[in-house]
mmCIF file of C-alpha atoms and ligand atoms in Angstrom:
data_model
loop_
_atom_site.group_PDB
_atom_site.id
_atom_site.type_symbol
_atom_site.label_atom_id
_atom_site.label_comp_id
_atom_site.label_asym_id
_atom_site.label_seq_id
_atom_site.Cartn_x
_atom_site.Cartn_y
_atom_site.Cartn_z
ATOM 1 C CA MET O 1 -13.913 -16.614 4.621
ATOM 2 C CA THR O 2 -14.646 -12.820 3.594
ATOM 3 C CA SER O 3 -12.994 -11.567 0.099
ATOM 4 C CA HIS O 4 -10.756 -9.006 -0.626
ATOM 5 C CA ARG O 5 -10.230 -6.747 -3.529
ATOM 6 C CA LEU O 6 -6.903 -6.386 -5.179
ATOM 7 C CA LEU O 7 -5.570 -3.229 -5.227
ATOM 8 C CA THR O 8 -4.376 -1.867 -8.550
ATOM 9 C CA GLY O 9 -3.823 0.716 -11.027
ATOM 10 C CA LYS O 10 -2.154 3.959 -9.933
ATOM 11 C CA VAL O 11 -3.055 4.672 -6.066
ATOM 12 C CA VAL O 12 -3.242 8.061 -3.756
ATOM 13 C CA ILE O 13 -0.989 7.828 -0.634
ATOM 14 C CA ALA O 14 -3.062 9.710 1.547
ATOM 15 C CA THR O 15 -1.281 11.028 4.104
ATOM 16 C CA HIS O 16 0.446 14.533 4.706
ATOM 17 C CA ASN O 17 3.341 13.700 6.883
ATOM 18 C CA PRO O 18 7.001 13.015 4.599
ATOM 19 C CA GLY O 19 7.880 9.961 7.481
ATOM 20 C CA LYS O 20 4.736 8.159 7.546
ATOM 21 C CA LEU O 21 4.814 8.739 3.019
ATOM 22 C CA ARG O 22 8.857 7.707 2.842
ATOM 23 C CA GLU O 23 7.414 4.240 4.738
ATOM 24 C CA MET O 24 4.415 3.389 2.839
ATOM 25 C CA ARG O 25 6.226 3.991 -0.276
ATOM 26 C CA GLU O 26 9.360 0.962 1.214
ATOM 27 C CA LEU O 27 6.723 -1.268 2.077
ATOM 28 C CA MET O 28 4.652 -0.678 -1.596
ATOM 29 C CA ALA O 29 8.113 -0.652 -3.574
ATOM 30 C CA PRO O 30 7.441 -4.587 -4.227
ATOM 31 C CA TYR O 31 4.338 -4.630 -6.086
ATOM 32 C CA GLY O 32 4.880 -2.440 -8.487
ATOM 33 C CA ILE O 33 2.078 -0.779 -7.995
ATOM 34 C CA GLU O 34 2.178 3.422 -9.567
ATOM 35 C CA LEU O 35 2.161 5.420 -6.501
ATOM 36 C CA VAL O 36 0.949 9.338 -5.815
ATOM 37 C CA SER O 37 0.921 11.383 -2.570
ATOM 38 C CA ALA O 38 -2.070 13.370 -1.293
ATOM 39 C CA GLY O 39 0.422 16.317 -1.586
ATOM 40 C CA GLU O 40 1.428 16.154 -5.155
ATOM 41 C CA LEU O 41 -2.214 16.157 -5.429
ATOM 42 C CA GLY O 42 -3.050 19.669 -3.946
ATOM 43 C CA LEU O 43 -5.017 16.987 -1.518
ATOM 44 C CA PRO O 44 -6.586 19.168 1.282
ATOM 45 C CA GLU O 45 -5.897 17.031 4.748
ATOM 46 C CA PRO O 46 -8.995 15.992 6.668
ATOM 47 C CA GLU O 47 -10.545 16.639 9.811
ATOM 48 C CA GLU O 48 -9.769 13.704 11.858
ATOM 49 C CA ASP O 49 -13.501 13.445 14.245
ATOM 50 C CA GLY O 50 -13.046 9.782 14.151
ATOM 51 C CA HIS O 51 -12.629 7.951 17.776
ATOM 52 C CA MET O 52 -10.990 5.115 16.626
ATOM 53 C CA PHE O 53 -7.366 4.457 14.719
ATOM 54 C CA ALA O 54 -9.804 2.661 12.020
ATOM 55 C CA GLU O 55 -11.991 5.548 11.658
ATOM 56 C CA ASN O 56 -9.692 7.728 11.073
ATOM 57 C CA ALA O 57 -7.826 6.294 8.050
ATOM 58 C CA ALA O 58 -11.194 5.750 6.596
ATOM 59 C CA ILE O 59 -12.200 9.284 6.505
ATOM 60 C CA LYS O 60 -8.715 10.425 4.907
ATOM 61 C CA ALA O 61 -8.931 7.371 2.698
ATOM 62 C CA VAL O 62 -12.388 7.964 1.836
ATOM 63 C CA ALA O 63 -11.203 12.436 1.515
ATOM 64 C CA ALA O 64 -8.912 11.153 -1.118
ATOM 65 C CA THR O 65 -10.570 8.432 -3.492
ATOM 66 C CA ARG O 66 -13.762 10.868 -3.372
ATOM 67 C CA ALA O 67 -11.166 14.113 -4.460
ATOM 68 C CA SER O 68 -8.514 11.914 -6.669
ATOM 69 C CA GLY O 69 -10.922 9.550 -8.342
ATOM 70 C CA LEU O 70 -8.208 6.931 -7.380
ATOM 71 C CA PRO O 71 -7.845 4.123 -4.524
ATOM 72 C CA ALA O 72 -6.546 5.723 -1.490
ATOM 73 C CA LEU O 73 -4.355 4.270 0.274
ATOM 74 C CA ALA O 74 -4.625 6.008 3.940
ATOM 75 C CA ASP O 75 -2.966 5.283 7.663
ATOM 76 C CA ASP O 76 -3.792 6.292 11.749
ATOM 77 C CA SER O 77 -1.269 5.658 13.968
ATOM 78 C CA GLY O 78 -0.207 6.807 17.214
ATOM 79 C CA ILE O 79 1.706 6.249 19.937
ATOM 80 C CA CYS O 80 -0.572 4.739 23.129
ATOM 81 C CA ILE O 81 1.706 4.990 26.622
ATOM 82 C CA ASP O 82 0.145 2.418 29.697
ATOM 83 C CA ALA O 83 0.802 4.794 32.371
ATOM 84 C CA LEU O 84 -0.139 7.729 30.516
ATOM 85 C CA ASP O 85 -4.015 6.331 30.686
ATOM 86 C CA GLY O 86 -2.988 5.726 26.536
ATOM 87 C CA ALA O 87 -2.004 8.778 25.347
ATOM 88 C CA PRO O 88 -1.591 10.393 24.079
ATOM 89 C CA GLY O 89 -2.670 8.159 21.327
ATOM 90 C CA LEU O 90 -5.016 9.053 18.461
ATOM 91 C CA PHE O 91 -3.710 12.420 19.428
ATOM 92 C CA SER O 92 0.349 11.925 18.928
ATOM 93 C CA ALA O 93 0.856 14.031 16.140
ATOM 94 C CA ASN O 94 -1.529 16.752 17.679
ATOM 95 C CA TRP O 95 1.240 16.812 20.855
ATOM 96 C CA ALA O 96 3.529 18.298 18.162
ATOM 97 C CA GLY O 97 1.530 21.458 17.886
ATOM 98 C CA PRO O 98 0.215 22.650 14.528
ATOM 99 C CA GLY O 99 4.517 22.935 13.916
ATOM 100 C CA LYS O 100 4.433 19.683 13.814
ATOM 101 C CA ASP O 101 7.938 19.512 16.030
ATOM 102 C CA PHE O 102 8.559 16.798 17.776
ATOM 103 C CA ALA O 103 11.134 17.712 20.622
ATOM 104 C CA PRO O 104 8.416 19.615 23.071
ATOM 105 C CA ALA O 105 6.613 16.408 22.290
ATOM 106 C CA LEU O 106 9.274 14.133 23.283
ATOM 107 C CA ALA O 107 9.772 15.861 26.410
ATOM 108 C CA ARG O 108 6.151 16.270 27.136
ATOM 109 C CA VAL O 109 6.372 12.366 27.488
ATOM 110 C CA GLN O 110 9.053 12.469 29.430
ATOM 111 C CA ALA O 111 7.639 15.014 31.768
ATOM 112 C CA GLU O 112 4.266 13.477 32.359
ATOM 113 C CA LEU O 113 6.347 10.239 33.314
ATOM 114 C CA ALA O 114 8.081 11.859 35.879
ATOM 115 C CA LYS O 115 5.333 13.671 37.265
ATOM 116 C CA ARG O 116 3.832 9.885 37.562
ATOM 117 C CA GLY O 117 7.375 7.957 39.425
ATOM 118 C CA ALA O 118 7.412 5.610 35.793
ATOM 119 C CA THR O 119 11.691 5.470 36.051
ATOM 120 C CA ALA O 120 11.557 1.759 36.140
ATOM 121 C CA PRO O 121 11.119 -0.016 32.364
ATOM 122 C CA GLU O 122 8.560 -1.754 33.017
ATOM 123 C CA GLN O 123 6.005 1.553 34.378
ATOM 124 C CA ARG O 124 6.996 2.769 31.039
ATOM 125 C CA ARG O 125 4.987 0.128 28.786
ATOM 126 C CA ALA O 126 4.267 1.662 25.678
ATOM 127 C CA HIS O 127 2.788 0.368 21.792
ATOM 128 C CA PHE O 128 2.342 1.919 18.534
ATOM 129 C CA VAL O 129 -0.457 1.232 16.126
ATOM 130 C CA SER O 130 -1.226 1.805 12.834
ATOM 131 C CA ALA O 131 -4.304 1.238 11.145
ATOM 132 C CA LEU O 132 -4.401 0.992 7.544
ATOM 133 C CA VAL O 133 -7.362 1.288 5.146
ATOM 134 C CA ILE O 134 -7.358 1.322 1.274
ATOM 135 C CA ALA O 135 -10.903 2.823 -0.412
ATOM 136 C CA TRP O 136 -12.170 2.231 -3.720
ATOM 137 C CA PRO O 137 -13.735 5.055 -5.615
ATOM 138 C CA ASP O 138 -17.271 3.031 -5.752
ATOM 139 C CA GLY O 139 -16.959 2.959 -2.054
ATOM 140 C CA HIS O 140 -15.773 -0.322 -1.222
ATOM 141 C CA GLN O 141 -13.253 -0.569 1.970
ATOM 142 C CA GLU O 142 -9.881 -2.569 3.330
ATOM 143 C CA LEU O 143 -8.942 -2.023 7.197
ATOM 144 C CA PHE O 144 -6.257 -4.005 8.360
ATOM 145 C CA GLU O 145 -4.326 -3.246 11.889
ATOM 146 C CA GLY O 146 -1.039 -3.778 13.246
ATOM 147 C CA ARG O 147 0.336 -2.273 17.013
ATOM 148 C CA VAL O 148 3.595 -3.581 18.248
ATOM 149 C CA PHE O 149 5.004 -3.447 22.159
ATOM 150 C CA GLY O 150 8.393 -1.581 24.111
ATOM 151 C CA ASP O 151 9.254 0.873 26.324
ATOM 152 C CA ILE O 152 9.765 4.480 26.443
ATOM 153 C CA VAL O 153 13.695 4.942 27.170
ATOM 154 C CA ALA O 154 15.114 7.913 29.630
ATOM 155 C CA ALA O 155 15.812 10.050 26.862
ATOM 156 C CA PRO O 156 16.145 10.607 22.842
ATOM 157 C CA ARG O 157 18.056 7.967 20.809
ATOM 158 C CA GLY O 158 19.577 8.156 16.851
ATOM 159 C CA PRO O 159 18.211 10.433 14.395
ATOM 160 C CA GLY O 160 16.388 7.989 12.171
ATOM 161 C CA GLY O 161 12.879 7.402 11.440
ATOM 162 C CA PHE O 162 10.412 10.079 12.602
ATOM 163 C CA GLY O 163 7.870 11.646 15.127
ATOM 164 C CA TYR O 164 8.233 9.474 18.813
ATOM 165 C CA ASP O 165 10.864 6.641 17.206
ATOM 166 C CA PRO O 166 13.739 8.364 19.275
ATOM 167 C CA ILE O 167 12.104 7.494 21.891
ATOM 168 C CA PHE O 168 10.121 3.659 21.775
ATOM 169 C CA ARG O 169 12.398 0.149 22.062
ATOM 170 C CA PRO O 170 10.404 -2.540 20.725
ATOM 171 C CA ASP O 171 10.536 -5.236 23.052
ATOM 172 C CA GLY O 172 13.829 -8.272 22.411
ATOM 173 C CA HIS O 173 15.842 -4.920 20.889
ATOM 174 C CA GLU O 174 18.170 -2.395 22.685
ATOM 175 C CA LYS O 175 17.607 -0.158 19.861
ATOM 176 C CA THR O 176 15.038 2.404 19.719
ATOM 177 C CA PHE O 177 13.782 2.728 16.343
ATOM 178 C CA GLY O 178 15.131 6.255 15.968
ATOM 179 C CA GLU O 179 18.812 4.150 16.211
ATOM 180 C CA MET O 180 17.197 1.781 13.081
ATOM 181 C CA SER O 181 17.727 1.910 9.883
ATOM 182 C CA ALA O 182 14.596 1.663 7.260
ATOM 183 C CA ALA O 183 14.980 -2.342 7.239
ATOM 184 C CA GLU O 184 14.842 -2.704 10.720
ATOM 185 C CA LYS O 185 11.978 -0.821 11.949
ATOM 186 C CA HIS O 186 10.111 -2.583 8.675
ATOM 187 C CA GLY O 187 12.282 -5.639 10.494
ATOM 188 C CA ILE O 188 10.077 -7.842 7.090
ATOM 189 C CA PRO O 189 12.180 -11.375 7.092
ATOM 190 C CA ALA O 190 12.975 -12.997 3.698
ATOM 191 C CA ASP O 191 10.713 -16.071 4.807
ATOM 192 C CA GLY O 192 8.041 -13.272 4.731
ATOM 193 C CA SER O 193 6.598 -13.540 8.408
ATOM 194 C CA PRO O 194 5.330 -10.417 9.965
ATOM 195 C CA GLY O 195 7.498 -7.270 10.222
ATOM 196 C CA LEU O 196 8.514 -5.855 13.430
ATOM 197 C CA SER O 197 6.868 -1.593 13.179
ATOM 198 C CA HIS O 198 3.321 -1.393 13.801
ATOM 199 C CA ARG O 199 3.011 -0.263 10.419
ATOM 200 C CA ALA O 200 5.012 -3.601 8.556
ATOM 201 C CA ARG O 201 2.351 -5.622 10.648
ATOM 202 C CA ALA O 202 -0.548 -3.825 8.945
ATOM 203 C CA PHE O 203 0.853 -3.768 5.618
ATOM 204 C CA HIS O 204 2.004 -7.460 5.523
ATOM 205 C CA ILE O 205 -1.762 -8.959 5.998
ATOM 206 C CA LEU O 206 -2.749 -5.822 3.664
ATOM 207 C CA ALA O 207 -0.400 -7.384 1.255
ATOM 208 C CA ALA O 208 -1.281 -11.045 1.503
ATOM 209 C CA ALA O 209 -5.172 -10.099 1.093
ATOM 210 C CA CYS O 210 -4.897 -7.313 -1.299
ATOM 211 C CA LEU O 211 -1.482 -7.024 -3.540
ATOM 212 C CA ARG O 212 0.440 -9.472 -5.787
ATOM 213 C CA ALA O 213 3.477 -8.967 -6.942
ATOM 214 C CA PRO O 214 4.400 -8.495 -10.555
ATOM 215 C CA ALA O 215 5.650 -11.709 -11.752
HETATM 216 P P1 ITT V 1 -1.393 12.630 7.995
HETATM 217 O O1 ITT V 1 -2.662 12.388 8.897
HETATM 218 O O2 ITT V 1 -1.414 13.317 7.313
HETATM 219 O O3 ITT V 1 -1.352 10.462 7.827
HETATM 220 P P2 ITT V 1 -0.744 12.251 10.415
HETATM 221 O O4 ITT V 1 1.123 12.576 10.704
HETATM 222 O O5 ITT V 1 -1.086 13.685 10.940
HETATM 223 O O6 ITT V 1 -0.021 12.338 9.111
HETATM 224 P P3 ITT V 1 -2.281 10.786 12.362
HETATM 225 O O7 ITT V 1 -2.680 11.254 12.367
HETATM 226 O O8 ITT V 1 -1.723 9.436 12.184
HETATM 227 O O9 ITT V 1 -0.745 11.150 11.124
HETATM 228 O O10 ITT V 1 -0.633 10.915 13.586
HETATM 229 C C1 ITT V 1 0.317 10.349 13.437
HETATM 230 C C2 ITT V 1 1.185 10.744 14.484
HETATM 231 O O11 ITT V 1 1.625 9.130 15.497
HETATM 232 C C3 ITT V 1 2.562 10.796 13.440
HETATM 233 O O12 ITT V 1 2.215 11.825 13.642
HETATM 234 C C4 ITT V 1 3.963 10.870 14.615
HETATM 235 O O13 ITT V 1 3.831 11.585 15.246
HETATM 236 C C5 ITT V 1 3.106 9.339 15.440
HETATM 237 N N1 ITT V 1 3.808 8.211 15.282
HETATM 238 C C6 ITT V 1 2.693 7.503 14.436
HETATM 239 N N2 ITT V 1 3.610 5.969 13.481
HETATM 240 C C7 ITT V 1 4.535 6.228 13.627
HETATM 241 C C8 ITT V 1 6.125 6.021 13.470
HETATM 242 O O14 ITT V 1 5.790 4.625 13.240
HETATM 243 N N3 ITT V 1 7.218 6.593 14.220
HETATM 244 C C9 ITT V 1 7.074 7.343 15.046
HETATM 245 N N4 ITT V 1 6.111 8.147 15.325
HETATM 246 C C10 ITT V 1 4.912 8.056 14.971
#
Protein backbone atom coordinates (compact mmCIF):
# COMPACT_ATOMS: atom_id res chain seq x y z
CA MET A 1 0.00 0.00 0.00
CA THR A 2 1.32 3.47 -0.89
CA SER A 3 1.81 5.75 2.07
CA HIS A 4 0.74 9.29 1.46
CA ARG A 5 1.92 12.40 3.23
CA LEU A 6 -0.55 14.71 4.94
CA LEU A 7 -0.64 18.29 3.69
CA THR A 8 -0.59 20.72 6.61
CA GLY A 9 0.42 24.31 7.38
CA LYS A 10 0.66 26.98 4.71
CA VAL A 11 0.44 25.87 1.07
CA VAL A 12 1.15 27.66 -2.22
CA ILE A 13 -1.45 27.29 -4.95
CA ALA A 14 0.98 27.28 -7.87
CA THR A 15 -1.15 28.78 -10.62
CA HIS A 16 -1.38 32.13 -12.40
CA ASN A 17 -4.80 31.29 -13.86
CA PRO A 18 -7.48 33.16 -11.84
CA GLY A 19 -10.25 30.70 -12.82
CA LYS A 20 -8.24 27.72 -11.63
CA LEU A 21 -7.13 29.56 -8.50
CA ARG A 22 -10.75 30.26 -7.58
CA GLU A 23 -11.71 26.59 -8.05
CA MET A 24 -8.69 25.29 -6.15
CA ARG A 25 -9.44 27.63 -3.25
CA GLU A 26 -13.08 26.42 -3.24
CA LEU A 27 -12.02 22.78 -3.25
CA MET A 28 -9.46 23.34 -0.45
CA ALA A 29 -11.82 25.46 1.69
CA PRO A 30 -13.17 22.66 3.96
CA TYR A 31 -9.69 21.58 5.03
CA GLY A 32 -8.62 24.61 7.06
CA ILE A 33 -5.27 25.05 5.28
CA GLU A 34 -3.76 28.51 4.87
CA LEU A 35 -3.42 29.17 1.15
CA VAL A 36 -1.30 31.66 -0.74
CA SER A 37 -1.18 31.93 -4.51
CA ALA A 38 1.88 32.04 -6.75
CA GLY A 39 0.72 35.49 -7.87
CA GLU A 40 0.49 36.79 -4.29
CA LEU A 41 4.07 35.62 -3.69
CA GLY A 42 5.23 37.16 -6.97
CA LEU A 43 6.54 33.81 -8.23
CA PRO A 44 7.47 33.65 -11.94
CA GLU A 45 5.62 31.31 -14.33
CA PRO A 46 7.99 28.43 -15.13
CA GLU A 47 8.33 27.13 -18.69
CA GLU A 48 5.97 24.17 -19.13
CA ASP A 49 7.98 21.94 -21.45
CA GLY A 50 6.73 18.54 -20.28
CA HIS A 51 5.11 16.04 -22.64
CA MET A 52 2.32 15.07 -20.26
CA PHE A 53 -0.08 16.91 -17.96
CA ALA A 54 1.55 15.23 -14.95
CA GLU A 55 5.02 16.44 -15.99
CA ASN A 56 3.88 20.04 -16.37
CA ALA A 57 2.05 19.96 -13.04
CA ALA A 58 5.25 18.70 -11.39
CA ILE A 59 7.31 21.45 -13.08
CA LYS A 60 4.96 24.11 -11.65
CA ALA A 61 4.69 22.57 -8.16
CA VAL A 62 8.45 22.04 -7.84
CA ALA A 63 9.25 25.57 -9.06
CA ALA A 64 6.83 27.04 -6.50
CA THR A 65 8.06 24.94 -3.58
CA ARG A 66 11.70 25.76 -4.38
CA ALA A 67 11.00 29.46 -4.63
CA SER A 68 8.83 29.67 -1.51
CA GLY A 69 10.09 26.95 0.83
CA LEU A 70 6.45 25.87 1.28
CA PRO A 71 4.55 22.84 0.00
CA ALA A 72 2.96 23.72 -3.34
CA LEU A 73 -0.07 22.40 -5.20
CA ALA A 74 -0.20 22.78 -9.00
CA ASP A 75 -2.77 21.80 -11.62
CA ASP A 76 -1.99 21.12 -15.24
CA SER A 77 -5.08 20.61 -17.28
CA GLY A 78 -6.64 20.87 -20.69
CA ILE A 79 -9.35 19.75 -23.03
CA CYS A 80 -8.74 16.88 -25.48
CA ILE A 81 -11.04 16.64 -28.50
CA ASP A 82 -11.22 13.21 -30.16
CA ALA A 83 -11.91 14.50 -33.70
CA LEU A 84 -8.88 16.81 -33.40
CA ASP A 85 -6.57 13.93 -32.41
CA GLY A 86 -6.60 15.11 -28.80
CA ALA A 87 -5.92 18.82 -29.51
CA PRO A 88 -5.70 21.31 -27.95
CA GLY A 89 -4.71 19.01 -25.05
CA LEU A 90 -1.44 20.12 -23.48
CA PHE A 91 -1.69 23.30 -25.55
CA SER A 92 -5.14 24.35 -24.29
CA ALA A 93 -3.79 27.53 -22.72
CA ASN A 94 -1.66 28.33 -25.82
CA TRP A 95 -4.71 28.36 -28.09
CA ALA A 96 -5.82 31.48 -26.22
CA GLY A 97 -2.58 33.26 -27.18
CA PRO A 98 -0.39 35.46 -24.97
CA GLY A 99 -3.38 37.70 -24.14
CA LYS A 100 -5.18 34.65 -22.68
CA ASP A 101 -8.30 35.56 -24.66
CA PHE A 102 -10.48 32.47 -25.01
CA ALA A 103 -12.96 33.81 -27.60
CA PRO A 104 -10.55 33.00 -30.48
CA ALA A 105 -9.68 29.63 -28.91
CA LEU A 106 -13.39 28.66 -28.71
CA ALA A 107 -13.89 29.84 -32.31
CA ARG A 108 -10.87 27.83 -33.44
CA VAL A 109 -12.33 24.65 -31.88
CA GLN A 110 -15.57 25.21 -33.80
CA ALA A 111 -13.72 25.94 -37.04
CA GLU A 112 -11.53 22.82 -36.73
CA LEU A 113 -14.58 20.64 -36.02
CA ALA A 114 -16.48 22.20 -38.94
CA LYS A 115 -13.51 21.52 -41.24
CA ARG A 116 -13.86 17.84 -40.35
CA GLY A 117 -17.64 17.87 -40.79
CA ALA A 118 -18.11 17.03 -37.10
CA THR A 119 -21.63 18.29 -36.43
CA ALA A 120 -23.32 15.48 -34.47
CA PRO A 121 -22.57 15.23 -30.71
CA GLU A 122 -21.00 11.78 -31.15
CA GLN A 123 -18.50 13.32 -33.61
CA ARG A 124 -17.65 16.01 -31.06
CA ARG A 125 -16.50 13.87 -28.11
CA ALA A 126 -14.06 15.52 -25.72
CA HIS A 127 -12.66 15.21 -22.25
CA PHE A 128 -10.99 17.47 -19.73
CA VAL A 129 -7.96 16.24 -17.80
CA SER A 130 -6.57 17.62 -14.55
CA ALA A 131 -3.24 16.50 -13.11
CA LEU A 132 -2.67 17.78 -9.59
CA VAL A 133 0.80 17.58 -8.09
CA ILE A 134 1.77 18.46 -4.54
CA ALA A 135 5.49 19.06 -4.08
CA TRP A 136 7.18 19.47 -0.71
CA PRO A 137 10.47 21.34 -0.12
CA ASP A 138 12.28 18.06 0.69
CA GLY A 139 11.53 16.72 -2.81
CA HIS A 140 8.55 14.49 -1.97
CA GLN A 141 5.76 14.63 -4.60
CA GLU A 142 2.28 13.21 -4.97
CA LEU A 143 0.22 13.08 -8.21
CA PHE A 144 -3.56 12.77 -8.63
CA GLU A 145 -5.48 12.77 -11.93
CA GLY A 146 -9.11 13.29 -12.88
CA ARG A 147 -11.05 13.24 -16.16
CA VAL A 148 -14.56 14.16 -17.27
CA PHE A 149 -16.03 13.08 -20.61
CA GLY A 150 -18.61 14.90 -22.70
CA ASP A 151 -19.06 16.73 -25.98
CA ILE A 152 -18.44 20.11 -27.58
CA VAL A 153 -21.71 22.01 -28.10
CA ALA A 154 -22.45 23.91 -31.33
CA ALA A 155 -21.89 27.38 -29.84
CA PRO A 156 -20.63 28.76 -26.49
CA ARG A 157 -23.24 28.77 -23.71
CA GLY A 158 -23.16 30.33 -20.28
CA PRO A 159 -21.19 33.02 -18.48
CA GLY A 160 -19.75 30.81 -15.74
CA GLY A 161 -16.41 29.13 -15.22
CA PHE A 162 -13.41 29.96 -17.41
CA GLY A 163 -11.49 28.80 -20.46
CA TYR A 164 -13.35 26.17 -22.49
CA ASP A 165 -16.26 25.81 -20.02
CA PRO A 166 -18.90 27.44 -22.32
CA ILE A 167 -18.42 24.79 -25.04
CA PHE A 168 -18.13 21.63 -22.91
CA ARG A 169 -21.20 19.64 -21.88
CA PRO A 170 -20.40 16.77 -19.51
CA ASP A 171 -22.12 13.44 -20.16
CA GLY A 172 -25.48 13.10 -18.42
CA HIS A 173 -26.04 16.87 -18.26
CA GLU A 174 -27.85 19.36 -20.49
CA LYS A 175 -25.91 22.38 -19.22
CA THR A 176 -22.39 23.24 -20.30
CA PHE A 177 -19.85 23.91 -17.55
CA GLY A 178 -20.31 27.58 -18.47
CA GLU A 179 -23.99 27.37 -17.54
CA MET A 180 -23.32 25.66 -14.21
CA SER A 181 -22.69 27.26 -10.84
CA ALA A 182 -19.30 26.55 -9.27
CA ALA A 183 -20.95 24.01 -6.95
CA GLU A 184 -22.60 22.23 -9.91
CA LYS A 185 -19.33 22.10 -11.84
CA HIS A 186 -17.47 20.67 -8.83
CA GLY A 187 -20.49 18.35 -8.36
CA ILE A 188 -19.30 17.06 -5.02
CA PRO A 189 -22.13 15.07 -3.42
CA ALA A 190 -22.73 15.09 0.33
CA ASP A 191 -21.87 11.38 0.55
CA GLY A 192 -18.28 12.17 -0.40
CA SER A 193 -18.32 10.26 -3.72
CA PRO A 194 -16.28 11.72 -6.61
CA GLY A 195 -17.29 15.06 -8.09
CA LEU A 196 -18.12 16.06 -11.65
CA SER A 197 -15.31 18.18 -13.07
CA HIS A 198 -11.88 16.77 -13.88
CA ARG A 199 -10.37 19.01 -11.19
CA ALA A 200 -12.92 17.99 -8.54
CA ARG A 201 -12.33 14.31 -9.38
CA ALA A 202 -8.55 14.66 -9.08
CA PHE A 203 -9.04 16.65 -5.90
CA HIS A 204 -11.33 13.98 -4.43
CA ILE A 205 -8.46 11.46 -4.60
CA LEU A 206 -5.95 14.04 -3.32
CA ALA A 207 -8.17 14.89 -0.35
CA ALA A 208 -8.61 11.24 0.63
CA ALA A 209 -4.83 10.75 0.49
CA CYS A 210 -3.37 13.99 1.84
CA LEU A 211 -5.99 16.08 3.65
CA ARG A 212 -7.96 15.78 6.85
CA ALA A 213 -10.93 18.05 7.56
CA PRO A 214 -10.51 19.91 10.84
CA ALA A 215 -12.48 18.30 13.72
P1 LIG B 1 -1.15 27.86 -14.76
O1 LIG B 1 -0.17 27.07 -15.61
O2 LIG B 1 -0.57 29.10 -14.18
O3 LIG B 1 -1.85 27.01 -13.76
P2 LIG B 1 -2.62 27.94 -17.26
O4 LIG B 1 -3.93 28.54 -17.67
O5 LIG B 1 -1.43 28.21 -18.14
O6 LIG B 1 -2.33 28.38 -15.76
P3 LIG B 1 -2.50 25.16 -17.99
O7 LIG B 1 -1.17 25.28 -18.63
O8 LIG B 1 -2.79 23.97 -17.14
O9 LIG B 1 -2.81 26.40 -17.06
O10 LIG B 1 -3.59 25.29 -19.14
C1 LIG B 1 -4.82 24.72 -18.97
C2 LIG B 1 -5.83 25.39 -19.87
O11 LIG B 1 -6.88 24.43 -20.09
C3 LIG B 1 -6.48 26.57 -19.19
O12 LIG B 1 -5.85 27.77 -19.55
C4 LIG B 1 -7.90 26.50 -19.69
O13 LIG B 1 -7.99 27.12 -20.90
C5 LIG B 1 -8.12 25.01 -19.95
N1 LIG B 1 -8.83 24.44 -18.79
C6 LIG B 1 -8.32 23.69 -17.80
N2 LIG B 1 -9.26 23.40 -16.89
C7 LIG B 1 -10.39 24.00 -17.32
C8 LIG B 1 -11.68 24.09 -16.79
O14 LIG B 1 -12.01 23.54 -15.63
N3 LIG B 1 -12.57 24.77 -17.49
C9 LIG B 1 -12.26 25.35 -18.66
N4 LIG B 1 -11.06 25.35 -19.21
C10 LIG B 1 -10.12 24.67 -18.55
